[in-house]
Structure formats: C-alpha cells, structure tokens
Short mmCIF file of C-alpha atoms and ligand atoms in Angstrom, two decimals:
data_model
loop_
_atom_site.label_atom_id
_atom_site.label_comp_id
_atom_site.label_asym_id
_atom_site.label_seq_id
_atom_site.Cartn_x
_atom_site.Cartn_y
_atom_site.Cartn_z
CA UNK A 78 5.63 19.29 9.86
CA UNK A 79 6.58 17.04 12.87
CA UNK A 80 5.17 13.84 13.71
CA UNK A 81 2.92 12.29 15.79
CA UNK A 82 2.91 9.62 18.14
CA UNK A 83 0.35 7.14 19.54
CA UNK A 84 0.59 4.67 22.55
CA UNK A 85 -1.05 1.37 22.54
CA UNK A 86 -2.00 -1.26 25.56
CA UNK A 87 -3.81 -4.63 25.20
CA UNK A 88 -3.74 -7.90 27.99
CA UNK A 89 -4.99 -10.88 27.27
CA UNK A 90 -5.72 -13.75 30.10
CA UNK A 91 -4.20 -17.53 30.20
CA UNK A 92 -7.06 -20.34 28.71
CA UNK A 93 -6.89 -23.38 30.06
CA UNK A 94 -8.12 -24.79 26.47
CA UNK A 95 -4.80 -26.92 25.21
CA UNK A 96 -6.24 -26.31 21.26
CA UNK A 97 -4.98 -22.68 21.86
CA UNK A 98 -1.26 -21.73 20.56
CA UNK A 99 0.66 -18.91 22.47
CA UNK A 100 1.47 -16.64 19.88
CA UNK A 101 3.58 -13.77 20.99
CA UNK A 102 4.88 -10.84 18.02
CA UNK A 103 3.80 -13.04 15.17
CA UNK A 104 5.97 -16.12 16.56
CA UNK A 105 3.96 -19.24 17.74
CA UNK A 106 5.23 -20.80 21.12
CA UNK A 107 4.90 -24.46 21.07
CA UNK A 108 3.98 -26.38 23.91
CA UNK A 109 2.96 -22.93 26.15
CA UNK A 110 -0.30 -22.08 27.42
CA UNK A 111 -2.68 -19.65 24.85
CA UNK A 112 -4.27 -17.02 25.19
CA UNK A 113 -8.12 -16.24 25.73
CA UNK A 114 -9.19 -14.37 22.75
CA UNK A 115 -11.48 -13.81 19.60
CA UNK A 116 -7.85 -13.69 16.68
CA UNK A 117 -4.94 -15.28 17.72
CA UNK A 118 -5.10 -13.30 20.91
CA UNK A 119 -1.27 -12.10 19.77
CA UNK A 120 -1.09 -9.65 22.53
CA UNK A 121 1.87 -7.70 21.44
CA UNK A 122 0.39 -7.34 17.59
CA UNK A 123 -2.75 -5.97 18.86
CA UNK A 124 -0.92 -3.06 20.93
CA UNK A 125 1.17 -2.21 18.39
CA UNK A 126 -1.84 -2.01 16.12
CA UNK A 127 -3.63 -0.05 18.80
CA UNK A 128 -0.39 2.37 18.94
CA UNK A 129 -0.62 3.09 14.86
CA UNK A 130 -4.35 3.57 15.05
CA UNK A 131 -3.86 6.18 17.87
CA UNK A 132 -0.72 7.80 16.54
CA UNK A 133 -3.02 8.23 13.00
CA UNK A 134 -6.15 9.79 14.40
CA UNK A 135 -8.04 6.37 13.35
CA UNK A 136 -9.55 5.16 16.64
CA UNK A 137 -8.45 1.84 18.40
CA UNK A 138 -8.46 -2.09 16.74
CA UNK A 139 -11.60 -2.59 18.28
CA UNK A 140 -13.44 -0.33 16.10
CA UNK A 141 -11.92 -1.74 12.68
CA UNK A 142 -12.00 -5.68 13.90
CA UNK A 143 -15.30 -6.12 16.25
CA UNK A 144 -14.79 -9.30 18.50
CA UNK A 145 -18.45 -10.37 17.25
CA UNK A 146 -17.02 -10.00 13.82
CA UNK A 147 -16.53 -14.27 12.58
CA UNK A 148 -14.24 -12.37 9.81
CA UNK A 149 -10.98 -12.59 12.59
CA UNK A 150 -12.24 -15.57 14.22
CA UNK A 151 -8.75 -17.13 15.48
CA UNK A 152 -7.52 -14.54 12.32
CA UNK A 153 -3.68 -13.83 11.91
CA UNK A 154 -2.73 -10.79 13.70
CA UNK A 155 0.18 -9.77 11.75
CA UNK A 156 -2.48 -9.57 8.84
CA UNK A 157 -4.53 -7.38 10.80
CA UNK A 158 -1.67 -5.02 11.57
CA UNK A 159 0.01 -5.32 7.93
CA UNK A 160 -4.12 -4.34 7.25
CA UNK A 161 -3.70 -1.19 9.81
CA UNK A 162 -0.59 0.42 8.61
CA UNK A 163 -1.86 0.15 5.15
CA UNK A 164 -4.72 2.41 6.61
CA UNK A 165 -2.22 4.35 8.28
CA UNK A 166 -0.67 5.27 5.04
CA UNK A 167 -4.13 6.26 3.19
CA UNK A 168 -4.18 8.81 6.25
CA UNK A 169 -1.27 10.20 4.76
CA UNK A 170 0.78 8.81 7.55
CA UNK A 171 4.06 6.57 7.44
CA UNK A 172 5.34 4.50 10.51
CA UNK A 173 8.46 6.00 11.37
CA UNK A 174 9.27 3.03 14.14
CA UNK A 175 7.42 0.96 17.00
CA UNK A 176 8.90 0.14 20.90
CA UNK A 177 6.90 -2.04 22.96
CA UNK A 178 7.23 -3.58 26.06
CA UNK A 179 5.54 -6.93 26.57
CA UNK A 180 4.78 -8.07 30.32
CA UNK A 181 4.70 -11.80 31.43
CA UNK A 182 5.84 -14.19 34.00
CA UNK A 183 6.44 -16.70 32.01
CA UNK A 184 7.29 -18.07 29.57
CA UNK A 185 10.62 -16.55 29.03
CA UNK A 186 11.17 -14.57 26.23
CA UNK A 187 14.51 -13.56 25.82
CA UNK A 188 15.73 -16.57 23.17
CA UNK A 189 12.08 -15.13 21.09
CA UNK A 190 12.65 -11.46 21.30
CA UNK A 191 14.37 -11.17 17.69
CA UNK A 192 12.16 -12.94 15.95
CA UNK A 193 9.22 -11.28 17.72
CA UNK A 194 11.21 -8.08 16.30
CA UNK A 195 11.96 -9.60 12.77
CA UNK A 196 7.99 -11.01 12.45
CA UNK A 197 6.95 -7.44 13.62
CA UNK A 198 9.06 -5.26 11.68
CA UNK A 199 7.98 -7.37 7.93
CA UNK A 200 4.55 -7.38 9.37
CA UNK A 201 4.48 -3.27 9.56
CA UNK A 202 7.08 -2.57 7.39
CA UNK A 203 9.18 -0.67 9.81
CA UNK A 204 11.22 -1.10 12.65
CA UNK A 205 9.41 -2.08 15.95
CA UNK A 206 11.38 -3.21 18.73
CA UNK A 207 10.37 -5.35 22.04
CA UNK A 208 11.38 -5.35 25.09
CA UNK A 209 10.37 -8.04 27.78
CA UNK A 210 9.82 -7.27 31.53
CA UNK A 211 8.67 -9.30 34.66
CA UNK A 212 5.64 -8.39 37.10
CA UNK A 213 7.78 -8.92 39.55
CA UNK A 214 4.60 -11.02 41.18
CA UNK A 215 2.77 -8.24 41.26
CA UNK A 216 -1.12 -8.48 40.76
CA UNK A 217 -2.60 -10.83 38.29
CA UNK A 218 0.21 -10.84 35.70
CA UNK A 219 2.72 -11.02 38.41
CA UNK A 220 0.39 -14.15 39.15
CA UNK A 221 0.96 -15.70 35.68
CA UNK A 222 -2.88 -14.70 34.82
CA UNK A 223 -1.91 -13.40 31.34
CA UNK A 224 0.24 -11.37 29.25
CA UNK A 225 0.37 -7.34 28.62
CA UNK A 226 1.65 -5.04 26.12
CA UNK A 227 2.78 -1.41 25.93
CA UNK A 228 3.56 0.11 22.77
CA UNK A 229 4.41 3.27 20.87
CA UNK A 230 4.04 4.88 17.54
CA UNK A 231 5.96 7.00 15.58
CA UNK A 232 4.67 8.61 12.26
CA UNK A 233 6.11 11.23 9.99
CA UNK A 234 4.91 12.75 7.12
CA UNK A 235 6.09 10.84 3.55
ZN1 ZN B 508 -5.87 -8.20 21.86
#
C-alpha cells in the first residue's frame, strides 16, 4: 500500500591533492580537481545512497560505511550503492526511481549528465536521473569550494 520516499544530501570540498580523480555519478573526470573524502568522495552516489537508506527506514550511509572504516578507503561508490539497494530490497523495498540535483561551479556537466544517468541507473538498478545547477556564486559552492547533491527516493512495494 503506497510508497515511500526518502531525500538524500551530501557535499564534499575541492583537495588540492592532484592524486585525487573527480568522480561525479560513477563517471571519472580526467584532468579536474577531486574531491576531499574517505571513498571516492562520488558526491552524487553518496546522496542517492543516503536517499534509499532514508526512503527504507535504514538510517543514513554513514551508519553502514564508517569513514574510520579502511574497508571503503578510496572504495567504489557505485559498489556501495549497488550494496544499499540490495539492502533496500531485504527491507522488502524496491526502488521505484531516483532525481537528483547535483550543485557545482565548475566543471561543467552538461556533455557528463547521461552517463552520470546511465552509470547510476546499472549501479541501482533503476532509473535515477540528474540534473545539474549553478550556485550562482553564492556562498562556498558558488565559490568553487566543492560540489553538492540533492536527491530523492522512490520505493514501492514488489
Ligand atoms: Zn559523501
């Protein structure tokens, strides 16, 4: 009877160390500054993670991959949300889709967005979709300080 939705957010700052890849929605950026992070900082994985999790009952990715945890040391992050929707299923859930809207000043996104969606989608085994929007210079991402993500979760009852 019905479903039940979940949002997600996650941000991750700009590092200046060059051995970092930008990875974005499962696609790797070359030649574009990383992100800070314990995984592959993927910011727009995570919230979409964080959006299933919520949407399920089953807490936030925090919780089910600790930062102090050398397991997802610089660790995939489409594997960790192929790993959450599987637990999203034993819940007796199933993804009915994803829509997320990343945040960044740069680099631009547009020629990345549908493979972002393609990596995503085979990652969680449904459709997610991404949208990309500009701080307009507003605060630190407006400043180019790092990358957000909104997303949200639908799941219905198999
Ligand atoms: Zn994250």
């Amino acid at each position: 009877m019905g479903g039940r939705v979940g949002i997600g957010f996650d941000v991750h700052p700009f590092t200046d160390d060059p051995a970092r890849p930008l990875v974005l929605g499962g696609v790797e950026l070359p030649g574009e500054q990383g992100l800070a992070g314990h995984s592959d900082a993927d910011v727009v994985a995570h919230a979409v993670a964080d959006a299933l999790l919520g949407a399920a009952g089953l807490g936030d990715l925090g919780e089910h991959f600790p930062a102090d945890d050398p397991q997802w040391a610089g660790a995939d992050s489409l594997g960790l949300l192929t790993h959450v929707v599987a637990l999203v299923e034993r819940a007796g859930w199933r993804p009915a889709n994803v829509d997320c809207s990343v945040v960044l000043e740069a680099p631009r996104l547009g020629p990345h967005r549908r493979r972002m969606e393609a990596r995503l989608s085979e990652a969680a085994g449904v459709a997610v979709s991404v949208k990309v929007k500009r701080a307009e210079g507003l605060g630190a991402l407006g400043r180019g300080e790092g990358v957000a993500c909104w997303a949200v979760a639908l799941l219905e009852q198999p």
